[in-house]
Every structure is written in C-alpha cells, then in structure tokens.
PDB file of C-alpha atoms in Angstrom:
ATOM      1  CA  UNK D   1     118.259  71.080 118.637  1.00  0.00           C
ATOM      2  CA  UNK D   2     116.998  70.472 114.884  1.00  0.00           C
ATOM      3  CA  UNK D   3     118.206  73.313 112.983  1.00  0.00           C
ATOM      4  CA  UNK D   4     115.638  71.993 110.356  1.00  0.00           C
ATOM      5  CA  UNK D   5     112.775  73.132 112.293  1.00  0.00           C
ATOM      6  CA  UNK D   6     114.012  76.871 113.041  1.00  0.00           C
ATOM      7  CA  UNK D   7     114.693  76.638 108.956  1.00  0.00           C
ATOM      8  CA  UNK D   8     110.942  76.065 108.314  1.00  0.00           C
ATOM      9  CA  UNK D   9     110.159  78.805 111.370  1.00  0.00           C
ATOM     10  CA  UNK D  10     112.119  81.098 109.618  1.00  0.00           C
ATOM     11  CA  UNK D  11     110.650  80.863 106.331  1.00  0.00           C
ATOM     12  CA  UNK D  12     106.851  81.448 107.654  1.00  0.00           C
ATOM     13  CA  UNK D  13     108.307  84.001 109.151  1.00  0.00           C
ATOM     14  CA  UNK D  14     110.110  85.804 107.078  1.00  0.00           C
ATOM     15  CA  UNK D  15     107.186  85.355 104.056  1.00  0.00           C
ATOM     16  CA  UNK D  16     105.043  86.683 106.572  1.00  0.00           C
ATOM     17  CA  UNK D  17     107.006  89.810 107.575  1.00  0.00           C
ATOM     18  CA  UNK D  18     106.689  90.797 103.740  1.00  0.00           C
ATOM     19  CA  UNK D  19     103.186  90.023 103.751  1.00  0.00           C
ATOM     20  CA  UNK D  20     102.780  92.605 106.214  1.00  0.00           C
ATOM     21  CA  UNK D  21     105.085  95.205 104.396  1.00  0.00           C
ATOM     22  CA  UNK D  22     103.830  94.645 101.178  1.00  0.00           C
ATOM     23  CA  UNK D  23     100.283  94.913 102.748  1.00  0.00           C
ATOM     24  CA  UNK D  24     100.805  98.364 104.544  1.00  0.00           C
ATOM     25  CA  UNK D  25     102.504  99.807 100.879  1.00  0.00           C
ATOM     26  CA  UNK D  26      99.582  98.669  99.066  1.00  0.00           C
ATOM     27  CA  UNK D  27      97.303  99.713 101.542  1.00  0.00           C
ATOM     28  CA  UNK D  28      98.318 103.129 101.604  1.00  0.00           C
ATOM     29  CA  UNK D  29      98.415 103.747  97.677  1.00  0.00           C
ATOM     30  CA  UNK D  30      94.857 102.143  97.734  1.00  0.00           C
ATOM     31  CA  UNK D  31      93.794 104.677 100.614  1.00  0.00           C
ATOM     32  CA  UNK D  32      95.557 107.292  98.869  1.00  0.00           C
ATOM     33  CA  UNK D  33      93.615 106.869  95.415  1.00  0.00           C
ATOM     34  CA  UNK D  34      90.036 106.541  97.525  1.00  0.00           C
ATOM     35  CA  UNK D  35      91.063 109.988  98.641  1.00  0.00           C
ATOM     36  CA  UNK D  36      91.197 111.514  95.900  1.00  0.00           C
ATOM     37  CA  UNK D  37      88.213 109.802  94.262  1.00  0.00           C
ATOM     38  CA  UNK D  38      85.954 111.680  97.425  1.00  0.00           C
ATOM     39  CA  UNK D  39      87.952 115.311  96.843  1.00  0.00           C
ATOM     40  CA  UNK D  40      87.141 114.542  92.795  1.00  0.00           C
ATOM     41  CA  UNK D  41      83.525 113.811  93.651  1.00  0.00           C
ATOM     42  CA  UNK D  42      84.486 110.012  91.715  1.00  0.00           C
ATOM     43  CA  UNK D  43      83.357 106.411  92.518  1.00  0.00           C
ATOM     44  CA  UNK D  44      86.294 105.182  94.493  1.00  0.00           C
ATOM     45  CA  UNK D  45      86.767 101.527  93.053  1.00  0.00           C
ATOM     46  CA  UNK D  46      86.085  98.690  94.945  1.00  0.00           C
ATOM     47  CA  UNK D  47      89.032  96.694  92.888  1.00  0.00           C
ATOM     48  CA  UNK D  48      91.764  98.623  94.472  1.00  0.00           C
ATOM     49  CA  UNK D  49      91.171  95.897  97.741  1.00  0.00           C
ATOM     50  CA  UNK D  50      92.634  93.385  94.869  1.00  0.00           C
ATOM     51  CA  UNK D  51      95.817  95.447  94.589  1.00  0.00           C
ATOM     52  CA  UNK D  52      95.801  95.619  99.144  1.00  0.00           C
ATOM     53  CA  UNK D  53      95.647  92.496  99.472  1.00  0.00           C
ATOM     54  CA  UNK D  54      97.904  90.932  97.117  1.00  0.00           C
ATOM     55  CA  UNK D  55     101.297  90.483  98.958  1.00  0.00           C
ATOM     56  CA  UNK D  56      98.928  88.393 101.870  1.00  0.00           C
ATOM     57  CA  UNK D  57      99.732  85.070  99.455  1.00  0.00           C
ATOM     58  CA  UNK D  58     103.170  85.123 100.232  1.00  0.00           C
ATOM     59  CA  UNK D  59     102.399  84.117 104.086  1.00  0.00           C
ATOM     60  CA  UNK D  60     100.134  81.251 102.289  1.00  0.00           C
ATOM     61  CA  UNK D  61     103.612  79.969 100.609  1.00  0.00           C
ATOM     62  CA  UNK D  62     105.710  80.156 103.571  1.00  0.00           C
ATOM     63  CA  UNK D  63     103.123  78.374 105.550  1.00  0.00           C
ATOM     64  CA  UNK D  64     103.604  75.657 103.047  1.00  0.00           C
ATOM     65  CA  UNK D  65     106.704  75.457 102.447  1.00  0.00           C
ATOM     66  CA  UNK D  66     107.182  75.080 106.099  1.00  0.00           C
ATOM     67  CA  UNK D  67     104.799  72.206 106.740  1.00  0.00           C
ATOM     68  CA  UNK D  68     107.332  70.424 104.044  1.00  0.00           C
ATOM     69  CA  UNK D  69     109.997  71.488 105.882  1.00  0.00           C
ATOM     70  CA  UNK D  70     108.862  70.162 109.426  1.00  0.00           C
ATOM     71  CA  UNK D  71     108.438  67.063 107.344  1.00  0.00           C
ATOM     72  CA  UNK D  72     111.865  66.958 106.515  1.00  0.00           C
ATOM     73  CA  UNK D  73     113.064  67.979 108.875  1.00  0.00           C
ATOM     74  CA  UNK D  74     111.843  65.276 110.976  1.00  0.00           C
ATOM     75  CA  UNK D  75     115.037  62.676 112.155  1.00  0.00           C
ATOM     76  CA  UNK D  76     117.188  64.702 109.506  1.00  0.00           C
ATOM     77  CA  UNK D  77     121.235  64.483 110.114  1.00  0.00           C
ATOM     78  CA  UNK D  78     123.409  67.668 110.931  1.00  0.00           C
ATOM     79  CA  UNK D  79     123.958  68.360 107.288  1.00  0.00           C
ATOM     80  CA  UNK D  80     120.303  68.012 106.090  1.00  0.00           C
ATOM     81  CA  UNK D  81     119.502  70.354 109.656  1.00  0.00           C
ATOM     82  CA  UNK D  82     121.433  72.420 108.017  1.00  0.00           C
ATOM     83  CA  UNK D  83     120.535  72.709 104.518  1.00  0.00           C
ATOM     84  CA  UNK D  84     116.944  73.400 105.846  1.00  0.00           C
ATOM     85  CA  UNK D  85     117.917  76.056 107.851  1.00  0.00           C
ATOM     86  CA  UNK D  86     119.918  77.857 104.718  1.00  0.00           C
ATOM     87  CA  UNK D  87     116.597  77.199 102.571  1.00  0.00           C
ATOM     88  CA  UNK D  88     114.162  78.333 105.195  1.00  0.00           C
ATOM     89  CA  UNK D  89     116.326  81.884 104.820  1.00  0.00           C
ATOM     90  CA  UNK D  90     116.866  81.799 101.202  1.00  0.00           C
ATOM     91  CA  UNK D  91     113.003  80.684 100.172  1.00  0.00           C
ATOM     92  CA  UNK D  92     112.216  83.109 102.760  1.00  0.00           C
ATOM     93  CA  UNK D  93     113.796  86.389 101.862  1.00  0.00           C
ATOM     94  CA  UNK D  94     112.997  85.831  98.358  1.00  0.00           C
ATOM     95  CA  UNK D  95     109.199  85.809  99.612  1.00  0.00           C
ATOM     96  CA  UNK D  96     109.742  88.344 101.760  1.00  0.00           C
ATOM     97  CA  UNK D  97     110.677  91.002  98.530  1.00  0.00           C
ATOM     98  CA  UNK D  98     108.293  89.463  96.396  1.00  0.00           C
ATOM     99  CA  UNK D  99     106.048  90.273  98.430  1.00  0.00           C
ATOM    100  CA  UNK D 100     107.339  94.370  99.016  1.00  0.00           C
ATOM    101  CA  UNK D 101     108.035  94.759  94.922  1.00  0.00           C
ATOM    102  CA  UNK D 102     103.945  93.461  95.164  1.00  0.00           C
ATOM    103  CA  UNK D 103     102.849  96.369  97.407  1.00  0.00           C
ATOM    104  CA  UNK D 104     104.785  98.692  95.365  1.00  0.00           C
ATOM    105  CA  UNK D 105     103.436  97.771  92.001  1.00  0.00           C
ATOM    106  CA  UNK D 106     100.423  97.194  93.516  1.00  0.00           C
ATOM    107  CA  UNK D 107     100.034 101.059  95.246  1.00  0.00           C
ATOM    108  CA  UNK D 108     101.575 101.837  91.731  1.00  0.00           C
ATOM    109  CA  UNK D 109      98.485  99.863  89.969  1.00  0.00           C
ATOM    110  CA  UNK D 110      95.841 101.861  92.697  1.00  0.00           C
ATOM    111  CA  UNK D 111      96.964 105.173  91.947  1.00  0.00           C
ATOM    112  CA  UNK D 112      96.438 104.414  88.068  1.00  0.00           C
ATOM    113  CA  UNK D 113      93.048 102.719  88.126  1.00  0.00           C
ATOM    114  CA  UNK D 114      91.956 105.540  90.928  1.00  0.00           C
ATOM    115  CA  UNK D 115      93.191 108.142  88.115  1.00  0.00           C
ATOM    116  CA  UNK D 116      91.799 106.614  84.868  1.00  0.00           C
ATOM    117  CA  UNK D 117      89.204 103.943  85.648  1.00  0.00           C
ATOM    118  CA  UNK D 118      91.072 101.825  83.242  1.00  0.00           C
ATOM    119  CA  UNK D 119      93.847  99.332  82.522  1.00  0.00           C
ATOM    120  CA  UNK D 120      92.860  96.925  85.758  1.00  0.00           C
ATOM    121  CA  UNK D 121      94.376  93.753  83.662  1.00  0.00           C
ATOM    122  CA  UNK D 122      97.354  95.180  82.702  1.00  0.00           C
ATOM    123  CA  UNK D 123      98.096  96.770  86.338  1.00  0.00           C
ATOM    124  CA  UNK D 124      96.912  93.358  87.576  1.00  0.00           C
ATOM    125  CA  UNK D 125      99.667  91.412  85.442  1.00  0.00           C
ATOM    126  CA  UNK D 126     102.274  92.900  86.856  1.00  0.00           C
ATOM    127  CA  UNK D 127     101.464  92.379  90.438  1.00  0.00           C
ATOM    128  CA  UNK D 128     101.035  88.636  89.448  1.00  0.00           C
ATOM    129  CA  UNK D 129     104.900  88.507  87.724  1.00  0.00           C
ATOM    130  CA  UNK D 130     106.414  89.690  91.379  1.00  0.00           C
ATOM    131  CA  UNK D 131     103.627  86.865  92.644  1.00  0.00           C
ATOM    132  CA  UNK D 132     105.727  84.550  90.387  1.00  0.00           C
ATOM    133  CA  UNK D 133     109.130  84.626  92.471  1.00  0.00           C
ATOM    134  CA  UNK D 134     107.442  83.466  96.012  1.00  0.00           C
ATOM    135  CA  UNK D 135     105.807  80.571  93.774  1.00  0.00           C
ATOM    136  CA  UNK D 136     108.915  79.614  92.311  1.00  0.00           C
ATOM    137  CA  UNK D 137     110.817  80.056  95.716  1.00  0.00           C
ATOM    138  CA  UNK D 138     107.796  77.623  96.900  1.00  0.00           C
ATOM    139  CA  UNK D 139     107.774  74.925  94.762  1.00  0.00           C
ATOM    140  CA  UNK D 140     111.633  74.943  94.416  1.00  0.00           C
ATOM    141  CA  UNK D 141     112.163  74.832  98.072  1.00  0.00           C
ATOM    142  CA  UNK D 142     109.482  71.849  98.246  1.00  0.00           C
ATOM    143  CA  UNK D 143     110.895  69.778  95.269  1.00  0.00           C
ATOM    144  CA  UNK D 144     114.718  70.079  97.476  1.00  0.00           C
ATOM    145  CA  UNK D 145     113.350  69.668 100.734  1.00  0.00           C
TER     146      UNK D 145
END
C-alpha cells in the first residue's frame, strides 16, 4: 500500500468537500438576495453567480496538487509515503476552510450588492484574500512534494 497515493486522494477530496460547502453557503445568500430583488420589484444582479461560484476553485487546486502528489508519490519510501499522506490532510483542510470562509464572505458580498447595487470590487476582494490560503496551500504543497 502507498500511503502517498491515499495522501493525494485525500487532498482532492477534502478541497472538494469545501467546494461543495462553500458552494451551497454562497448559493443560498445569492438566492436569498434574488428574492428580495423580485418582492422589491429590483433587477436581481446577474454578478451574484460570481460570488456562487467562487469556492468551486478550491477543487481545481486539490486536483492539482494531487496530480503532483501521484507523481511523488510514485516508488516513494515509507517516510516520503508518509509525509504525503500528512500533506494531502494538511493542504487539504486548509482548502477545505478556504473554501467555507469563501461562501460566507461571498453570501455576505450577495446580500450587499443585492441591497445597494454597489461596492462589487470591494465585496469581490475579499472573497479573493480567503482564495489566497488554498493557493498558498497549493503551491506550498507542490514546491515540498
């Protein structure tokens, strides 16, 4: 068994599983702010997808970290197996909440622009800094690998 592999497994996994979270919290601020553009008789904003969609990049990462990983991984000894496996859960998780805080600034970011109309680029910023930490965990956990 190459504990390597189930490493890079794990972190496509894991990146995924907050893609999905972060998705579904998103979603439902986005949904929530369309609502009450119809009841307010406003144009519901087509730019709220932007804020929906946003945590789906982290799945991206982990799939790429993980093809780095298999690399690797490939005719690795026990301690490198190892290693792998502790960065496949490490690089993982921290993708993982990046991509949650996302949805949650980025439902944060929908309600706002659904309210105002205004301040896309700032609302936009700060769903790119939580973007930042599954980069980082990316490019870190390629440069060790």
């Amino acid at each position: 068994m190459n504990w390597g592999m189930i490493g890079a497994g794990v972190v496509m996994g894991i990146a995924a599983l907050g893609s999905a979270i972060g998705i579904g919290i998103a979603g439902q601020g986005a949904i929530g702010s369309w609502k009450r553009c119809y009841l307010n008789n406003k144009p519901a904003p087509f730019l709220l997808v932007v804020f929906a969609g946003a945590p789906l990049t982290q799945t991206i990462y982990g799939f790429l970290l993980m093809q780095s990983m298999l690399a690797a991984a490939q005719g690795a000894d026990i301690a490198k197996q190892c290693f792998l496996m502790g960065l496949g859960f490490a690089c993982g998780l921290s993708m993982c909440m990046s991509a949650v805080a996302q949805g949650k600034a980025g439902a944060a970011g929908s309600d706002a622009l659904g309210e105002t109309g205004k301040g896309f680029t700032n609302y936009i910023m700060v769903v790119g800094l939580c973007e930042t930490i599954a980069l980082f965990s990316m490019v870190f956990g390629m440069i060790v690998c």
